CSV table of C-alpha atoms and ligand atoms in Angstrom, one decimal:
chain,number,residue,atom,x,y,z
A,1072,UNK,CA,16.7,-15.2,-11.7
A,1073,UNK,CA,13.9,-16.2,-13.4
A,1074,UNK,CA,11.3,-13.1,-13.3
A,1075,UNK,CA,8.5,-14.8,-11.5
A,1076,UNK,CA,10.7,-16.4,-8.7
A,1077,UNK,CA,11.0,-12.4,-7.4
A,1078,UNK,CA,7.9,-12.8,-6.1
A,1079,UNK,CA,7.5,-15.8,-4.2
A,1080,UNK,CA,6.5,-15.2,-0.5
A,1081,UNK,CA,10.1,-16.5,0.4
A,1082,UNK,CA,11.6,-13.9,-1.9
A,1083,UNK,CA,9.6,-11.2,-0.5
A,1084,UNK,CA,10.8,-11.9,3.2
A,1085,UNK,CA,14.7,-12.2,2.0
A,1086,UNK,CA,14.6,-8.8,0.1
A,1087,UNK,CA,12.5,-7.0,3.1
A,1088,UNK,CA,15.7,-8.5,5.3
A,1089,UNK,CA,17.7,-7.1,2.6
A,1090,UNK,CA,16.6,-3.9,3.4
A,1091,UNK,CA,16.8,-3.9,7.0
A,1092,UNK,CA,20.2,-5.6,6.9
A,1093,UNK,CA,21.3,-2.0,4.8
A,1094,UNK,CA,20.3,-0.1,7.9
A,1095,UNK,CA,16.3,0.8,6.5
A,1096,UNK,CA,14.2,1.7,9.2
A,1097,UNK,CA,10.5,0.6,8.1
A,1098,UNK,CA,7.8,2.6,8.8
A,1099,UNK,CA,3.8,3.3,8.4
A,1100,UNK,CA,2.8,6.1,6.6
A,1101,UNK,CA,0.9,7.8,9.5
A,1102,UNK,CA,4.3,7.3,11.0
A,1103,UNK,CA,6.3,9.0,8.6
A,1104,UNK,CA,4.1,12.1,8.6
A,1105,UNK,CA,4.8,12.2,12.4
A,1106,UNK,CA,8.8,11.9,11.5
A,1107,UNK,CA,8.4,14.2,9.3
A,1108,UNK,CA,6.7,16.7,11.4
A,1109,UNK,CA,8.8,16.0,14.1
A,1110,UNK,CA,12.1,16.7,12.1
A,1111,UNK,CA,13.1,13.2,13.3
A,1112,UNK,CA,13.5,10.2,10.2
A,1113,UNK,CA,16.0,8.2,10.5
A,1114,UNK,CA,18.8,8.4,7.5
A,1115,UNK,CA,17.3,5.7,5.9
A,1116,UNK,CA,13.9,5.4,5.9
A,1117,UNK,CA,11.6,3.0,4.5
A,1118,UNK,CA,8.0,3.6,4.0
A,1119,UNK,CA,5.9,0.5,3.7
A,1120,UNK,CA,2.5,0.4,2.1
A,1121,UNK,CA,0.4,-2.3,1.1
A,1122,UNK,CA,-2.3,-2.4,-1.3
A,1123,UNK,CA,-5.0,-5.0,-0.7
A,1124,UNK,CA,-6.2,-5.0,-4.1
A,1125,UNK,CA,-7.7,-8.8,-4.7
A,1126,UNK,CA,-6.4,-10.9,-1.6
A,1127,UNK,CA,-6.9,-10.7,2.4
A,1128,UNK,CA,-5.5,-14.0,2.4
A,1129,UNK,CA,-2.4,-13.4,1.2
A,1130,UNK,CA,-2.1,-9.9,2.8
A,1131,UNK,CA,-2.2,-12.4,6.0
A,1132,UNK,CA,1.2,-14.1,4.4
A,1133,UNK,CA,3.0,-10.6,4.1
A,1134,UNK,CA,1.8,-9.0,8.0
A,1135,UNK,CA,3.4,-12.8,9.2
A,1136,UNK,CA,6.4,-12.2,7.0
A,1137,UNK,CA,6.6,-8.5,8.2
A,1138,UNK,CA,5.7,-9.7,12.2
A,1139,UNK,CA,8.8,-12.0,11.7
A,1140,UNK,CA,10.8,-9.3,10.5
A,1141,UNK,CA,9.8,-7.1,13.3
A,1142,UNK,CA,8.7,-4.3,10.6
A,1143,UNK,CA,5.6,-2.1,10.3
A,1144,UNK,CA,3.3,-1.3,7.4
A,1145,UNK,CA,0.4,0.4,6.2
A,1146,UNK,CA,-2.3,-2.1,4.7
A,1147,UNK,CA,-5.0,-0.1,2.5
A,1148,UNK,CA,-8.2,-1.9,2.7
A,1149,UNK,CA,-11.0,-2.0,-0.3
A,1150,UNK,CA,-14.3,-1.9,0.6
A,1151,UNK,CA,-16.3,-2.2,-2.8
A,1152,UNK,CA,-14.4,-5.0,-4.4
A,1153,UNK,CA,-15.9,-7.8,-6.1
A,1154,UNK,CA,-13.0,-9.7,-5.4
A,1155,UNK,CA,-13.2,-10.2,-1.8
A,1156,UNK,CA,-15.6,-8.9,1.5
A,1157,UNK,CA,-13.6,-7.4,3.8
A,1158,UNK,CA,-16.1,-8.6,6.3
A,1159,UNK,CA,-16.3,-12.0,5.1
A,1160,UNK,CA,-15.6,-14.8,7.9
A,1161,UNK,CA,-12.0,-15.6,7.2
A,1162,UNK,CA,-11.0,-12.0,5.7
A,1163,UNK,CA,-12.1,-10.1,9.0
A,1164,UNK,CA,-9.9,-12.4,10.9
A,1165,UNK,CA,-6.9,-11.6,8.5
A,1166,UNK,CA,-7.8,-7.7,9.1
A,1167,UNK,CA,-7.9,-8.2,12.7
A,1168,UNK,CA,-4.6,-9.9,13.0
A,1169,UNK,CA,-3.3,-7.0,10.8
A,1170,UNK,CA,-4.2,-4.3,13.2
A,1171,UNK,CA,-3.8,-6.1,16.3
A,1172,UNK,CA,-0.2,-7.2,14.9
A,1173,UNK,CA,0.4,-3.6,15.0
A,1174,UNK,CA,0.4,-2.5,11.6
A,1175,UNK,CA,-1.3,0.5,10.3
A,1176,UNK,CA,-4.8,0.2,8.5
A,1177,UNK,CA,-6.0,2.4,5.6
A,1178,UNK,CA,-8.5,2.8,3.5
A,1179,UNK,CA,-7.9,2.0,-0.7
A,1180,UNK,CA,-10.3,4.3,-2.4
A,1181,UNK,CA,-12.9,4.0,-5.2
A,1182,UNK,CA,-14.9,7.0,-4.4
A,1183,UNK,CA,-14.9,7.8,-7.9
A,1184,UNK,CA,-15.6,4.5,-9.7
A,1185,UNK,CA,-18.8,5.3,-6.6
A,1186,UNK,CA,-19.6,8.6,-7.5
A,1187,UNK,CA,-20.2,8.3,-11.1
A,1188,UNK,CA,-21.3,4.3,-10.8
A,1189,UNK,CA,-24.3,4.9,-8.0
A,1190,UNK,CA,-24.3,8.5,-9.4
A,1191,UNK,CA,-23.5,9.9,-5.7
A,1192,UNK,CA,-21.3,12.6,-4.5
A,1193,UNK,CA,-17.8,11.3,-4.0
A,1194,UNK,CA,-17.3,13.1,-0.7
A,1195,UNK,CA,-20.0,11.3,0.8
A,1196,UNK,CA,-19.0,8.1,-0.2
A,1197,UNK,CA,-15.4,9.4,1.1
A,1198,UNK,CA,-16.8,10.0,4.9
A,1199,UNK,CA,-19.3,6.7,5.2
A,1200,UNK,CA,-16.0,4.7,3.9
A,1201,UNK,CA,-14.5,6.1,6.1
A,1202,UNK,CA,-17.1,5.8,8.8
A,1203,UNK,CA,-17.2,2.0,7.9
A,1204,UNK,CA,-14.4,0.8,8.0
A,1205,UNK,CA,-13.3,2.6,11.6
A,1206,UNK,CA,-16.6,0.9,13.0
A,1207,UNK,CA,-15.5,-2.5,11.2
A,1208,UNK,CA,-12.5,-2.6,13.3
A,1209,UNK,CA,-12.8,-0.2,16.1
A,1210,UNK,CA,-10.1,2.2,14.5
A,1211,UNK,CA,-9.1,6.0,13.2
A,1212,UNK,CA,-8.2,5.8,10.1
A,1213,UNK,CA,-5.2,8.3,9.4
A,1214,UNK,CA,-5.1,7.8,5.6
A,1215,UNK,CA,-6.5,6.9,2.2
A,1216,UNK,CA,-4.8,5.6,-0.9
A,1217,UNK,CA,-6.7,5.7,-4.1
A,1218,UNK,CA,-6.5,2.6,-6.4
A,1219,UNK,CA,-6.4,2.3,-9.5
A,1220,UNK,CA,-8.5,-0.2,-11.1
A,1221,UNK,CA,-10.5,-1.0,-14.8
A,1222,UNK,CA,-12.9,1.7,-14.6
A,1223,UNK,CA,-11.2,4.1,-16.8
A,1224,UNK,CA,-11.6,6.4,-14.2
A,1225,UNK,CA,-8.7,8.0,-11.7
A,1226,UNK,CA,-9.6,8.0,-7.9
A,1227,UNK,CA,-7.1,10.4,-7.2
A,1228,UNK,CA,-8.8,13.0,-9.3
A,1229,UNK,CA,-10.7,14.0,-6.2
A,1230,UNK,CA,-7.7,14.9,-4.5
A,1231,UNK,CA,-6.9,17.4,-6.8
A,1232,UNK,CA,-8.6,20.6,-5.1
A,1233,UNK,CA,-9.6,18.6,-1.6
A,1234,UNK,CA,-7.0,18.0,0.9
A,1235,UNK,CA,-6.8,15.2,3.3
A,1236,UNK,CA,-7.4,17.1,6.3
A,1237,UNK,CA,-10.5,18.0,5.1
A,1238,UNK,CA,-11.8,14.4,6.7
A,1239,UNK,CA,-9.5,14.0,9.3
A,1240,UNK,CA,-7.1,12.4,7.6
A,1241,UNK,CA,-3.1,13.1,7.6
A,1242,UNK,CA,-2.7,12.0,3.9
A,1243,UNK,CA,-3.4,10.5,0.8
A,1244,UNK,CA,-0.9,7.8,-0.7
A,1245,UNK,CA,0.2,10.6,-3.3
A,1246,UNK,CA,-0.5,13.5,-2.6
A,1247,UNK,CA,1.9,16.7,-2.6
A,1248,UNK,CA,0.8,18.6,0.7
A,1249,UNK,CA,4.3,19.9,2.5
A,1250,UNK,CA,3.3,17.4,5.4
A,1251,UNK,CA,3.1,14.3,3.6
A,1252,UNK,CA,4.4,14.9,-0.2
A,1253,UNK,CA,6.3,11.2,-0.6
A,1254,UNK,CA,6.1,10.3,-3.9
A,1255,UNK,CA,7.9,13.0,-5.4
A,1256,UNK,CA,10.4,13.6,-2.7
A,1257,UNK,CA,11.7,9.8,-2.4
A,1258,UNK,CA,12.9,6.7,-4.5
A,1259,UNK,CA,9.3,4.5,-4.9
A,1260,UNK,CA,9.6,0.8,-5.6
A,1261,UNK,CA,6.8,-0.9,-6.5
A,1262,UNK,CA,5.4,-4.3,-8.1
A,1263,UNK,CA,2.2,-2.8,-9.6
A,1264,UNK,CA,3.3,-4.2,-12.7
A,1265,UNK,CA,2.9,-7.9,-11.0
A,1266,UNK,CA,5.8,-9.9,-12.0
A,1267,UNK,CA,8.1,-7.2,-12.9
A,1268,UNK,CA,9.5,-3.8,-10.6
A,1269,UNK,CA,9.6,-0.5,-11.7
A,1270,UNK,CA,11.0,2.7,-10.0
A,1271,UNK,CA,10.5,6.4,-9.8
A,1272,UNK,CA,13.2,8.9,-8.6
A,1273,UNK,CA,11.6,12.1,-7.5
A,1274,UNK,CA,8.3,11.0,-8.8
A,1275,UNK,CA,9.9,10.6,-12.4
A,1276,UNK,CA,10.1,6.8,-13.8
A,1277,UNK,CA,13.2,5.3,-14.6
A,1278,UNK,CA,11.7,3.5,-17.4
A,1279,UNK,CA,14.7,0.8,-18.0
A,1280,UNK,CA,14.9,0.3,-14.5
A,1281,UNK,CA,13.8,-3.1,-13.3
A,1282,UNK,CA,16.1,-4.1,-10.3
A,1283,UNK,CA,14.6,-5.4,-7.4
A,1284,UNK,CA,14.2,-3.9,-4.1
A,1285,UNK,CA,17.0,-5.8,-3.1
A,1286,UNK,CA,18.8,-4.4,-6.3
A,1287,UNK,CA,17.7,-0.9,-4.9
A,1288,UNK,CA,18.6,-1.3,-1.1
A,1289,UNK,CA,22.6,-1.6,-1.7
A,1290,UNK,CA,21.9,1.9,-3.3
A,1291,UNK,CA,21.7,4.1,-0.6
A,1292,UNK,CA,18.5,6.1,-0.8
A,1293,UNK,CA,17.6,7.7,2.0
A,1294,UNK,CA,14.2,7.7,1.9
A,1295,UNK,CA,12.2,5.1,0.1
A,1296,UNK,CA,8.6,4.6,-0.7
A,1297,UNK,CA,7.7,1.0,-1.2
A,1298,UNK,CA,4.4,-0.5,-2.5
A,1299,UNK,CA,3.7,-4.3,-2.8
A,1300,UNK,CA,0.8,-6.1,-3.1
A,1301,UNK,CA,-0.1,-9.2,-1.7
A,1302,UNK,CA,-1.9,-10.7,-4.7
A,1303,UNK,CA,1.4,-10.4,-6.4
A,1304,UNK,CA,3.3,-12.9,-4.3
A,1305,UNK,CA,2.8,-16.8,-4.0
A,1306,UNK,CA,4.6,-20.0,-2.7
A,1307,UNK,CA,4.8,-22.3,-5.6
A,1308,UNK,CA,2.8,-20.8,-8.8
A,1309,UNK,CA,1.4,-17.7,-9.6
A,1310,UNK,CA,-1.9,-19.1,-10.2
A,1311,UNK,CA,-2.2,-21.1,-7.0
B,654,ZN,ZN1,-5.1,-0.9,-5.7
């Protein structure tokens, strides 16, 4: 297959029903803290988080494709991006579709890029985010997820000696509390790298590894952590 054709929209859809035809169960992540907890994931679980780093509109594609799939997934929301207002006509229709189609909302973190750019404390920039974007859209956020984007800097730094519970939250995309602790205990999939996969077993790369998630799904892992993000995906072009 030519690399790009992965990641068409149409693509997306067949290897998510790829998944689901092994037997994956999909999940939020709030959801599979509450498995967890409970003692109660299914043998083969599939978390499913989203990333909005660039694109509400095409986050909009992916909750359709994942409505028609009868799936459920954790879109993390940016609120400081130059690349689109989440409160903009047409994007606070996409995010309202998202939560009223069921899916779980989160935010996507820059509180560092904040800190050190407006020279405020992080943690207060954490708690009106978070403040924000519940009144936005008349939710409780359960989680954050930091992103990583051309700062230099790492949001997830802050995690380091804070825990998510701290604000309310159940978790933080990678964080290694007992009650969430994902990325190190599962196989992660993700297309961060755009038009090309990459994988982590037990939170260590498998660096020649660039099978698909429909590759990965005939494997057998019983719990995976999957990323995507919407930006990546297209109908005809990449550039379209
Ligand atoms: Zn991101």
């Amino acid at each position: 297959m030519n690399p790009t054709e992965q990641f068409t929209f149409e693509s997306i859809e067949r290897q998510l029903g790829a998944a689901i035809a092994q037997g994956y169960e999909f999940m939020t992540c709030a959801r599979y803290v509450a498995g967890k907890a409970a003692g109660s994931l299914p043998e083969r679980t599939l978390v499913n988080r989203v990333d909005i780093d660039f694109s509400c509109t095409k986050a909009r594609e992916l909750a359709a494709i994942f409505n028609r799939l009868g799936v459920k997934g954790t879109f993390f929301v940016r609120l400081h991006a130059k690349e689109y207002n989440p409160f903009s006509f047409e994007n606070y229709r996409v995010l309202k579709f998202i939560r009223d189609s069921g899916h779980e909302i989160g935010y996507h973190s820059e509180i560092v890029d904040q800190s050190v750019i407006w020279d405020e404390d992080a943690a207060d920039c954490l708690r009106r985010d978070i403040d924000v974007l519940n009144r936005m859209l008349g939710i409780h956020i359960q989680g954050v997820a930091s992103h990583g984007g051309m700062t230099g800097l790492n949001n997830l730094d802050f995690w380091k000696d804070t825990l998510p519970s701290d604000f309310g939250l159940l978790y933080e995309g990678y964080d290694t509390t007992p009650e969430f602790d994902l990325f190190n205990t599962s196989f992660y999939i993700s297309d961060s790298e755009w038009t090309r996969w990459k994988c982590y077993d037990n939170g260590v790369q498998r660096a020649d590894d660039r099978r698909s998630l429909e590759e990965h799904v005939q494997g057998g892992h019983p719990l995976i952590y999957l990323l995507i993000h919407p930006d990546t995906y297209f109908q005809g072009h990449f550039y379209e």
